[in-house]
Short mmCIF file of C-alpha atoms (C1' of nucleotides) in Angstrom, two decimals:
data_model
loop_
_atom_site.label_atom_id
_atom_site.label_comp_id
_atom_site.label_asym_id
_atom_site.label_seq_id
_atom_site.Cartn_x
_atom_site.Cartn_y
_atom_site.Cartn_z
CA MET A 1 0.00 0.00 0.00
CA GLU A 2 1.83 3.09 -1.30
CA GLN A 3 1.18 6.54 0.01
CA ALA A 4 2.24 10.14 -0.41
CA PRO A 5 5.91 10.34 0.63
CA GLN A 6 5.57 13.42 2.83
CA ARG A 7 3.23 11.80 5.32
CA ASP A 8 4.49 11.42 8.88
CA ARG A 9 5.64 7.87 9.33
CA SER A 10 7.41 7.98 12.64
CA TRP A 11 4.65 5.91 14.22
CA ASP A 12 5.34 3.09 11.76
CA GLU A 13 8.54 2.32 13.53
CA GLU A 14 6.85 2.69 16.87
CA LEU A 15 4.60 -0.19 15.89
CA ARG A 16 7.17 -2.38 14.21
CA SER A 17 9.78 -1.99 16.90
CA ARG A 18 7.31 -3.43 19.37
CA GLY A 19 6.38 -6.35 17.19
CA TYR A 20 3.13 -4.93 15.84
CA ARG A 21 2.32 -4.70 12.16
CA VAL A 22 1.54 -1.68 10.11
CA THR A 23 -1.79 -2.29 8.42
CA PRO A 24 -4.00 -0.10 6.25
CA GLN A 25 -6.64 -0.18 8.98
CA ARG A 26 -4.26 1.19 11.55
CA GLN A 27 -3.11 3.92 9.23
CA LEU A 28 -6.66 4.92 8.53
CA VAL A 29 -7.64 4.97 12.17
CA LEU A 30 -4.70 7.13 13.07
CA GLU A 31 -5.45 9.50 10.21
CA ALA A 32 -9.08 9.67 11.28
CA VAL A 33 -8.14 10.51 14.86
CA ALA A 34 -5.78 13.19 13.60
CA SER A 35 -8.30 14.84 11.32
CA LEU A 36 -11.38 14.55 13.51
CA ASN A 37 -10.07 15.57 16.91
CA HIS A 38 -12.10 14.44 19.91
CA ALA A 39 -13.95 11.78 18.01
CA THR A 40 -15.79 8.78 19.36
CA PRO A 41 -15.08 5.27 18.11
CA GLU A 42 -18.20 5.42 15.96
CA GLU A 43 -17.22 8.71 14.39
CA ILE A 44 -13.77 7.36 13.71
CA ALA A 45 -15.29 4.27 12.15
CA ALA A 46 -17.46 6.41 9.90
CA ARG A 47 -14.48 8.41 8.73
CA VAL A 48 -12.38 5.32 8.12
CA GLN A 49 -15.16 3.74 6.14
CA GLN A 50 -15.26 6.67 3.76
CA THR A 51 -11.99 5.30 2.46
CA ALA A 52 -12.25 1.59 3.17
CA LYS A 53 -15.81 0.41 3.61
CA GLY A 54 -14.97 -3.03 4.87
CA VAL A 55 -13.34 -1.99 8.12
CA ASN A 56 -15.19 -3.47 11.04
CA ILE A 57 -16.11 -1.56 14.18
CA SER A 58 -14.35 -4.12 16.33
CA THR A 59 -11.15 -3.39 14.46
CA ILE A 60 -11.62 0.27 15.30
CA TYR A 61 -11.91 -0.54 18.97
CA ARG A 62 -8.93 -2.86 18.91
CA THR A 63 -6.82 -0.37 17.03
CA LEU A 64 -7.72 2.51 19.30
CA GLU A 65 -6.85 0.44 22.32
CA LEU A 66 -3.51 -0.44 20.76
CA LEU A 67 -2.64 3.11 19.73
CA ASP A 68 -3.68 4.29 23.16
CA SER A 69 -1.46 1.78 24.91
CA LEU A 70 1.43 2.83 22.69
CA GLY A 71 0.88 6.44 23.59
CA LEU A 72 0.11 7.49 20.01
CA VAL A 73 -3.43 8.56 20.83
CA ALA A 74 -5.16 9.49 24.07
CA HIS A 75 -8.76 9.47 25.17
CA THR A 76 -10.93 11.30 27.63
CA HIS A 77 -14.26 10.33 29.14
CA LEU A 78 -16.86 12.89 28.37
CA ASN A 79 -20.39 13.17 29.57
CA HIS A 80 -22.18 9.90 29.01
CA GLY A 81 -21.33 7.02 26.82
CA ALA A 82 -18.45 7.05 24.42
CA PRO A 83 -14.93 8.25 25.09
CA THR A 84 -13.30 10.59 22.57
CA TYR A 85 -9.88 10.12 21.09
CA HIS A 86 -7.28 12.59 19.96
CA LEU A 87 -3.63 12.50 18.97
CA ALA A 88 -1.25 12.21 21.88
CA THR A 89 0.97 14.75 20.17
CA GLU A 90 -1.74 17.27 20.90
CA ALA A 91 -1.41 16.45 24.55
CA GLY A 92 -0.66 19.11 27.06
CA HIS A 93 -3.99 20.76 26.63
CA VAL A 94 -7.08 20.64 28.77
CA HIS A 95 -10.48 19.78 27.38
CA LEU A 96 -13.19 22.21 28.30
CA VAL A 97 -16.54 20.50 27.89
CA CYS A 98 -19.67 22.60 28.04
CA GLN A 99 -22.41 20.71 29.82
CA ASP A 100 -25.07 22.84 28.20
CA CYS A 101 -24.19 22.76 24.50
CA GLY A 102 -21.64 19.95 24.43
CA LYS A 103 -18.98 22.05 22.77
CA ILE A 104 -15.39 21.02 23.41
CA ASP A 105 -12.85 23.75 23.71
CA GLN A 106 -9.22 23.59 24.69
CA ALA A 107 -7.11 25.50 27.14
CA SER A 108 -3.41 25.97 27.01
CA PRO A 109 -1.06 24.09 29.30
CA GLU A 110 -0.12 27.20 31.23
CA ALA A 111 -3.59 27.37 32.69
CA ILE A 112 -3.08 24.06 34.43
CA ALA A 113 0.54 24.41 35.45
CA PRO A 114 -0.41 25.66 38.92
CA LEU A 115 -2.76 22.72 39.31
CA THR A 116 -0.22 20.07 38.38
CA ALA A 117 2.36 21.74 40.59
CA ALA A 118 -0.02 21.86 43.54
CA LEU A 119 -1.11 18.24 43.16
CA ASP A 120 2.46 17.03 42.86
CA ASP A 121 3.45 19.09 45.85
CA ARG A 122 0.64 18.26 48.19
CA HIS A 123 -0.46 14.82 47.08
CA GLY A 124 2.52 13.39 45.26
CA PHE A 125 0.19 12.98 42.33
CA GLU A 126 1.54 13.08 38.79
CA VAL A 127 -1.11 14.49 36.46
CA ASN A 128 -1.70 12.87 33.09
CA VAL A 129 -2.36 16.08 31.24
CA SER A 130 -3.44 14.50 27.98
CA HIS A 131 -6.31 12.93 29.85
CA LEU A 132 -7.64 15.97 31.63
CA THR A 133 -11.16 17.15 31.06
CA VAL A 134 -12.90 20.01 32.79
CA PHE A 135 -16.68 20.27 32.77
CA GLY A 136 -18.63 23.44 33.10
CA ARG A 137 -20.30 26.09 31.01
CA CYS A 138 -18.82 27.89 28.07
CA GLN A 139 -18.91 31.61 27.50
CA ASP A 140 -21.77 31.41 24.99
CA CYS A 141 -24.03 29.40 27.27
CA ARG A 142 -23.26 31.61 30.24
CA SER A 143 -24.33 34.73 28.43
CA LYS A 144 -27.44 33.02 27.08
CA THR A 145 -28.59 31.90 30.51
CA ARG A 146 -27.90 35.21 32.09
CA ALA A 147 -30.18 36.93 29.57
CA MET B 1 -42.53 5.60 57.01
CA GLU B 2 -41.12 7.03 60.26
CA GLN B 3 -37.43 7.39 60.89
CA ALA B 4 -34.94 8.44 63.51
CA PRO B 5 -35.56 12.13 64.18
CA GLN B 6 -31.96 13.26 63.97
CA ARG B 7 -31.45 12.25 60.34
CA ASP B 8 -30.89 15.03 57.83
CA ARG B 9 -34.14 15.66 56.04
CA SER B 10 -33.45 18.83 54.17
CA TRP B 11 -33.55 16.96 50.89
CA ASP B 12 -37.11 15.82 51.60
CA GLU B 13 -38.34 19.31 51.04
CA GLU B 14 -36.11 19.68 48.02
CA LEU B 15 -38.04 16.83 46.45
CA ARG B 16 -41.52 17.78 47.61
CA SER B 17 -41.16 21.43 46.73
CA ARG B 18 -40.52 20.41 43.17
CA GLY B 19 -43.45 18.04 42.99
CA TYR B 20 -41.51 14.83 43.53
CA ARG B 21 -42.40 12.27 46.12
CA VAL B 22 -40.30 11.03 49.00
CA THR B 23 -40.13 7.25 48.76
CA PRO B 24 -38.22 4.62 50.71
CA GLN B 25 -36.27 3.80 47.56
CA ARG B 26 -35.07 7.35 47.17
CA GLN B 27 -34.06 7.55 50.80
CA LEU B 28 -32.10 4.34 50.50
CA VAL B 29 -30.32 5.42 47.36
CA LEU B 30 -29.30 8.71 48.89
CA GLU B 31 -28.08 6.97 52.01
CA ALA B 32 -26.12 4.51 49.91
CA VAL B 33 -24.47 7.28 47.93
CA ALA B 34 -23.60 9.05 51.16
CA SER B 35 -22.05 6.02 52.81
CA LEU B 36 -20.29 4.53 49.81
CA ASN B 37 -18.65 7.54 48.19
CA HIS B 38 -17.70 7.20 44.53
CA ALA B 39 -19.95 4.25 43.94
CA THR B 40 -21.26 2.92 40.66
CA PRO B 41 -24.98 2.31 40.10
CA GLU B 42 -24.43 -1.40 40.65
CA GLU B 43 -22.60 -0.86 43.91
CA ILE B 44 -25.34 1.46 45.06
CA ALA B 45 -27.93 -1.12 44.10
CA ALA B 46 -26.11 -3.76 46.10
CA ARG B 47 -26.01 -1.54 49.17
CA VAL B 48 -29.67 -0.59 48.86
CA GLN B 49 -30.64 -4.21 48.52
CA GLN B 50 -29.02 -5.06 51.82
CA THR B 51 -31.94 -3.20 53.36
CA ALA B 52 -34.71 -3.65 50.82
CA LYS B 53 -34.16 -6.59 48.55
CA GLY B 54 -36.94 -5.77 46.13
CA VAL B 55 -35.48 -2.55 44.79
CA ASN B 56 -34.90 -2.84 41.07
CA ILE B 57 -31.77 -1.69 39.27
CA SER B 58 -33.84 0.49 36.97
CA THR B 59 -35.16 2.33 39.99
CA ILE B 60 -31.58 2.95 41.04
CA TYR B 61 -30.80 4.49 37.67
CA ARG B 62 -33.95 6.59 37.64
CA THR B 63 -33.34 7.78 41.18
CA LEU B 64 -29.73 8.66 40.56
CA GLU B 65 -30.71 10.62 37.49
CA LEU B 66 -33.32 12.49 39.51
CA LEU B 67 -31.05 13.23 42.45
CA ASP B 68 -28.37 14.33 40.05
CA SER B 69 -30.71 16.70 38.23
CA LEU B 70 -31.77 18.15 41.58
CA GLY B 71 -28.19 18.72 42.54
CA LEU B 72 -28.32 16.39 45.52
CA VAL B 73 -25.74 14.02 44.11
CA ALA B 74 -23.09 14.39 41.42
CA HIS B 75 -21.29 11.94 39.22
CA THR B 76 -17.99 11.69 37.42
CA HIS B 77 -16.95 9.53 34.52
CA LEU B 78 -14.00 7.48 35.50
CA ASN B 79 -11.92 5.15 33.45
CA HIS B 80 -14.16 2.85 31.49
CA GLY B 81 -17.69 1.78 32.10
CA ALA B 82 -19.83 2.99 34.90
CA PRO B 83 -19.89 6.50 36.33
CA THR B 84 -19.50 6.96 40.08
CA TYR B 85 -21.80 8.99 42.27
CA HIS B 86 -21.17 10.99 45.39
CA LEU B 87 -23.02 13.51 47.49
CA ALA B 88 -23.14 16.96 46.00
CA THR B 89 -22.48 18.38 49.46
CA GLU B 90 -19.01 16.91 49.11
CA ALA B 91 -18.55 18.91 45.97
CA GLY B 92 -15.73 21.36 45.64
CA HIS B 93 -13.13 18.67 45.60
CA VAL B 94 -11.14 17.19 42.77
CA HIS B 95 -10.99 13.49 42.13
CA LEU B 96 -7.52 12.13 41.64
CA VAL B 97 -7.75 8.84 39.80
CA CYS B 98 -4.67 6.69 39.60
CA GLN B 99 -4.49 5.02 36.22
CA ASP B 100 -2.23 2.33 37.57
CA CYS B 101 -4.00 1.09 40.67
CA GLY B 102 -7.42 2.69 40.24
CA LYS B 103 -7.36 4.38 43.61
CA ILE B 104 -9.44 7.53 43.94
CA ASP B 105 -8.05 10.28 46.11
CA GLN B 106 -9.34 13.77 46.65
CA ALA B 107 -7.70 17.15 46.53
CA SER B 108 -8.88 20.23 48.28
CA PRO B 109 -10.54 23.05 46.38
CA GLU B 110 -7.61 25.40 46.91
CA ALA B 111 -5.50 23.31 44.57
CA ILE B 112 -7.77 24.13 41.69
CA ALA B 113 -8.57 27.72 42.46
CA PRO B 114 -5.83 28.97 40.12
CA LEU B 115 -7.19 26.74 37.37
CA THR B 116 -10.77 27.93 37.66
CA ALA B 117 -9.59 31.52 37.79
CA ALA B 118 -7.42 31.11 34.72
CA LEU B 119 -10.13 29.39 32.69
CA ASP B 120 -12.71 31.99 33.61
CA ASP B 121 -10.27 34.72 32.78
CA ARG B 122 -8.94 33.48 29.51
CA HIS B 123 -11.78 31.38 28.13
CA GLY B 124 -14.86 32.69 29.86
CA PHE B 125 -15.35 29.14 31.03
CA GLU B 126 -17.14 28.45 34.29
CA VAL B 127 -15.78 25.27 35.86
CA ASN B 128 -18.17 22.77 37.38
CA VAL B 129 -16.03 21.83 40.32
CA SER B 130 -18.18 18.97 41.53
CA HIS B 131 -17.52 17.24 38.26
CA LEU B 132 -13.77 17.51 38.01
CA THR B 133 -11.57 14.46 37.69
CA VAL B 134 -7.85 14.37 37.19
CA PHE B 135 -6.09 11.28 35.91
CA GLY B 136 -2.52 10.35 36.54
CA ARG B 137 -0.41 8.30 38.90
CA CYS B 138 -0.56 8.32 42.64
CA GLN B 139 2.39 8.57 44.96
CA ASP B 140 2.48 4.86 45.70
CA CYS B 141 2.52 3.83 42.06
CA ARG B 142 5.15 6.40 41.21
CA SER B 143 7.54 5.09 43.80
CA LYS B 144 6.90 1.50 42.76
CA THR B 145 7.68 2.17 39.12
CA ARG B 146 10.73 4.21 39.86
CA ALA B 147 12.19 1.34 41.87
"C1'" DT C 1 -58.49 9.76 44.80
"C1'" DT C 2 -54.87 10.86 41.61
"C1'" DA C 3 -50.88 10.68 39.22
"C1'" DC C 4 -46.14 9.90 40.43
"C1'" DG C 5 -43.10 5.99 41.24
"C1'" DT C 6 -41.82 1.16 41.04
"C1'" DG C 7 -40.98 -3.60 39.46
"C1'" DC C 8 -40.53 -6.36 35.67
"C1'" DA C 9 -39.07 -7.59 31.30
"C1'" DA C 10 -37.66 -6.41 26.98
"C1'" DA C 11 -34.98 -3.63 24.10
"C1'" DG C 12 -31.17 -0.43 23.19
"C1'" DT C 13 -26.41 1.24 23.06
"C1'" DC C 14 -21.72 0.55 23.38
"C1'" DT C 15 -17.88 -2.68 23.65
"C1'" DT C 16 -15.50 -7.13 23.86
"C1'" DT C 17 -14.38 -11.78 22.39
"C1'" DG C 18 -13.81 -16.42 19.81
"C1'" DC C 19 -12.54 -18.15 15.68
"C1'" DA C 20 -11.27 -19.00 10.85
"C1'" DA C 21 -9.44 -16.64 7.00
"C1'" DC C 22 -6.07 -13.16 5.73
"C1'" DC C 23 -1.86 -10.72 5.00
"C1'" DA C 24 2.39 -7.90 6.69
"C1'" DT C 25 6.82 -9.29 7.52
"C1'" DA D 1 5.98 -19.55 5.90
"C1'" DT D 2 3.90 -17.86 10.12
"C1'" DG D 3 1.99 -15.47 13.54
"C1'" DG D 4 -0.13 -11.01 14.23
"C1'" DT D 5 -4.74 -8.95 12.32
"C1'" DT D 6 -9.12 -8.70 10.58
"C1'" DG D 7 -14.12 -9.57 9.69
"C1'" DC D 8 -17.97 -11.62 11.33
"C1'" DA D 9 -21.18 -12.86 14.58
"C1'" DA D 10 -22.34 -13.67 19.07
"C1'" DA D 11 -21.99 -12.43 23.72
"C1'" DG D 12 -21.32 -9.09 27.39
"C1'" DA D 13 -21.74 -4.86 30.13
"C1'" DC D 14 -24.35 -1.02 31.05
"C1'" DT D 15 -28.53 1.69 30.63
"C1'" DT D 16 -33.17 2.93 29.05
"C1'" DT D 17 -38.06 2.25 28.22
"C1'" DG D 18 -43.13 0.63 28.18
"C1'" DC D 19 -46.61 -0.75 30.89
"C1'" DA D 20 -49.59 -2.20 34.69
"C1'" DC D 21 -49.68 -2.12 39.57
"C1'" DG D 22 -48.61 0.20 43.86
"C1'" DT D 23 -48.46 4.10 46.91
"C1'" DA D 24 -47.28 9.05 48.63
"C1'" DA D 25 -49.72 13.01 49.15
#
DNA sequence: TTACGTGCAAAGTCTTTGCAACCAT
DNA sequence: ATGGTTGCAAAGACTTTGCACGTAA
């Protein structure tokens, strides 16, 4: 399976060096996660199937679990039901989930630096920043409700 | 259904004033949430059924949803699967979930004050503190791995 | 008395698993 | 060639829903 030469292939070696194989399905899942950002397994499956219709949902789950364990993608648990996946290279940001409209925003790492420092200091707890989600209400919904 | 007089009954009125009824099932669920702390619906059901065996799991779910919507309990979405419920009066703390051993610790509100301030400031985002969960590794697991 | 709440059972959603065929290495 | 991967289908975990009976108010 040939591809455009300029695509990032560093993860290929990550797989192979650990004894895993590089398959079209895995490429497609990783590309889907990269392009969708905060997507559920079903959304990722839909995107993958735009290119390769035969890919089964169970393969999506297995692949996401693998990529997650390798640290290539990360997931967060949002409101109810499905987790959402994003590239681990985008880690270091906080997810801001609006409980009114469901919108997902992101905050920069600096905003949470005091938090991670305080938790390390006082609890000896090492924060997994790529897995951090904050719930609340976004600016839009706050102004709407106040009206 | 009479009970010991010294039990906290403020939530009774919370229900009645909104047109909901006070039932033994709802009392038991609230008591279970209070005594268990971070319990899943199934765990709550098990506790409730120690007292009243007939209570159905669907009643547990419906009651938790109700109490949650009334702000009497709150839930967080932990690793995979079931959410965990706790009393809303214990809100204002952060859950620290260890991804290695699964232990749930709590951090005081002061630790997150800088975070909530920064997010409000820079994103107009109002943090729901009772719903905040931080993933990472606890002190014990860190020292084990480092060894 | 009235209509909200519950138990029961069935269905729904999301995810995992066993197994034979398949294919990356 | 050969063992990791996939598709398929079935099972599993978790949650919701419809309906008739029960019960708080």
